[in-house]
Amino acid sequence: MQFKELQSVIKEKSVSCDFNTATDDLQNIIFSLPRENFLPLVSQIGSIPENIEHDSTEEKLYTKVSDIILAKCFLELNMKAIVLRERANSADVIAKSKFHNYSLVGDAKSFRLSRTAKNQKDFKVESMVHWRGENNFSVLCCPYFQYPKRNSQIYGSALDGNVSLFSWEYFSVLLKKNIQETSSINLQNLWNYSATIAETTSVSDKNVCFLEQQNEAIRNFLSISKEDFNGLFKVFKENIIARGNDEINYWHHVIQKINTYTKEEAIKELISALKLKEKIKAINKYITYLKDL
């Protein structure tokens, strides 16, 4: 399945079904995909398309699909995995080893390419510590190139709380290499790199980006050269650039459309975009509530 096909299904389900039915339908579709048809989605899901409206049902469904894809990644690694229904104050996914005595919580993250102002709260690293509960590991899955490349509190928080800063690209490489957990292959070190890195990191350096150290550990685990590993990530980067150009073209088309508006159409569109009627309705509702007290 190609990413645009998945996006089309998400859009159709967001208007034709209630949210839970749409979620179940999409989970059935994604979970049934063979690995070769699933792989194209893994490295693309981390970028929310610009043509999906903010805070819309479609965006919420897209976010849920990212949870489903994360769970499917664990399934493809030959682990058990479920997508949690409730999102409030909990992780998205729980996965368990079939062969080794450990379990983990996973949290999927996707960002718009147009969103540049991200802070530590967007990654919810500290929340992942609490969401782990009685599970052994916490795995945060973000687009690799969206992680801060300089100092950031998320690195210190990950080291302090042993939260794995994983990525969609890491999963893509693992699946391309046909990695699966067995009775003789234990994957838990993949989810424990933050604890390993913390052992040799001084307090003064704990907020320094440690992705290069983690990359080296993953290369060693996979027994692949730095050159081959960087080659794979070069392809990921090129795909993001191509995707970015598509998103830019989308906004250019929007600009062209706006330029054709009449004055009345432009005013109507601006009122809608600013959600002024919704704001008035909310204030009126609150005033009515106060009058009835």
XYZ file of C-alpha atoms in Angstrom, residues 79-222:
144
model
C 6.045 -9.493 19.247
C 2.514 -9.249 20.603
C 1.011 -5.760 20.341
C -2.282 -3.980 20.900
C -3.473 -0.437 20.223
C -5.024 1.189 23.273
C -8.441 2.765 22.766
C -8.040 5.619 25.228
C -5.395 8.257 24.494
C -5.747 10.517 27.543
C -2.823 10.185 29.966
C -1.643 6.882 28.540
C 0.643 5.512 25.876
C -0.694 4.461 22.461
C 0.505 0.874 22.287
C 1.479 -2.007 24.544
C 3.809 -4.688 23.188
C 5.061 -7.892 24.801
C 7.762 -10.367 23.937
C 6.585 -13.861 23.032
C 9.863 -15.423 24.108
C 11.437 -13.205 26.751
C 9.974 -11.855 29.927
C 9.522 -8.171 29.105
C 6.876 -5.729 27.883
C 6.850 -2.098 26.792
C 4.615 0.871 26.148
C 4.934 2.705 22.864
C 3.910 6.224 21.880
C 3.645 7.289 18.227
C 4.394 10.825 17.107
C 3.769 12.543 13.767
C 4.363 16.210 12.932
C 3.504 18.519 10.066
C 6.511 19.574 7.986
C 5.279 23.165 8.357
C 5.528 23.003 12.133
C 8.966 24.149 13.254
C 8.299 25.339 16.817
C 8.477 22.099 18.780
C 9.457 21.913 22.435
C 10.027 19.144 24.949
C 6.294 18.923 25.759
C 5.591 17.878 22.166
C 7.635 14.715 22.704
C 6.112 13.823 26.109
C 9.281 12.066 27.247
C 8.598 12.629 30.945
C 5.031 11.354 30.511
C 6.423 8.162 29.005
C 8.147 7.434 32.315
C 4.805 7.473 34.130
C 2.934 5.641 31.367
C 5.366 2.730 31.598
C 3.650 1.526 34.765
C 4.543 -2.109 35.418
C 6.015 -2.553 31.926
C 9.774 -2.761 31.476
C 10.401 -0.192 28.743
C 9.005 3.008 27.221
C 9.488 3.502 23.481
C 8.827 6.882 21.869
C 8.584 6.686 18.080
C 9.138 9.997 16.255
C 10.352 10.998 12.804
C 14.136 10.773 13.148
C 14.856 14.147 11.542
C 12.353 15.891 13.839
C 14.399 15.101 16.942
C 16.482 18.102 18.111
C 20.013 17.827 16.764
C 21.520 19.982 19.508
C 21.101 20.131 23.258
C 17.578 19.484 24.476
C 15.932 18.530 27.734
C 14.331 15.550 26.022
C 17.720 13.800 25.997
C 18.287 14.372 29.692
C 14.741 13.238 30.451
C 15.214 10.126 28.309
C 18.431 9.240 30.131
C 16.954 9.910 33.575
C 13.784 7.916 32.891
C 15.176 5.290 30.484
C 12.850 6.289 27.637
C 13.849 4.955 24.237
C 14.004 7.710 21.608
C 13.192 5.465 18.662
C 12.086 6.502 15.184
C 9.999 5.412 12.227
C 13.244 5.208 10.260
C 14.774 2.787 12.775
C 11.738 0.543 12.463
C 11.942 0.747 8.690
C 15.579 -0.414 8.757
C 14.772 -3.276 11.157
C 11.949 -4.493 8.944
C 14.005 -4.123 5.764
C 16.611 -6.350 7.415
C 13.904 -8.892 8.333
C 14.682 -8.663 12.041
C 12.403 -10.772 14.221
C 12.535 -11.770 17.849
C 12.934 -15.485 18.543
C 13.855 -17.671 21.482
C 17.522 -17.045 20.606
C 17.194 -13.391 19.512
C 16.218 -10.934 22.225
C 15.335 -7.419 21.088
C 15.116 -5.798 24.497
C 18.483 -4.068 24.102
C 16.882 -2.032 21.310
C 14.501 -0.480 23.831
C 17.157 -0.019 26.515
C 19.758 2.174 24.777
C 18.961 5.219 26.903
C 19.906 3.301 30.051
C 23.102 2.053 28.387
C 24.091 5.537 27.199
C 23.265 7.020 30.623
C 25.968 4.833 32.217
C 28.735 6.758 30.439
C 27.137 10.213 30.303
C 28.115 12.889 32.813
C 25.500 15.088 34.477
C 26.842 18.134 32.614
C 26.369 16.388 29.237
C 23.033 14.678 29.809
C 21.086 17.115 27.579
C 23.436 16.586 24.634
C 21.929 14.816 21.598
C 22.950 11.151 21.767
C 21.433 9.953 18.485
C 24.830 9.277 16.928
C 25.734 6.984 19.830
C 22.398 5.250 19.429
C 22.924 4.917 15.669
C 26.235 3.182 16.316
C 24.592 0.756 18.737
C 21.847 -0.062 16.216
C 24.431 -0.547 13.450
C 26.315 -2.962 15.684
C 23.118 -4.817 16.512
C 22.319 -5.162 12.808
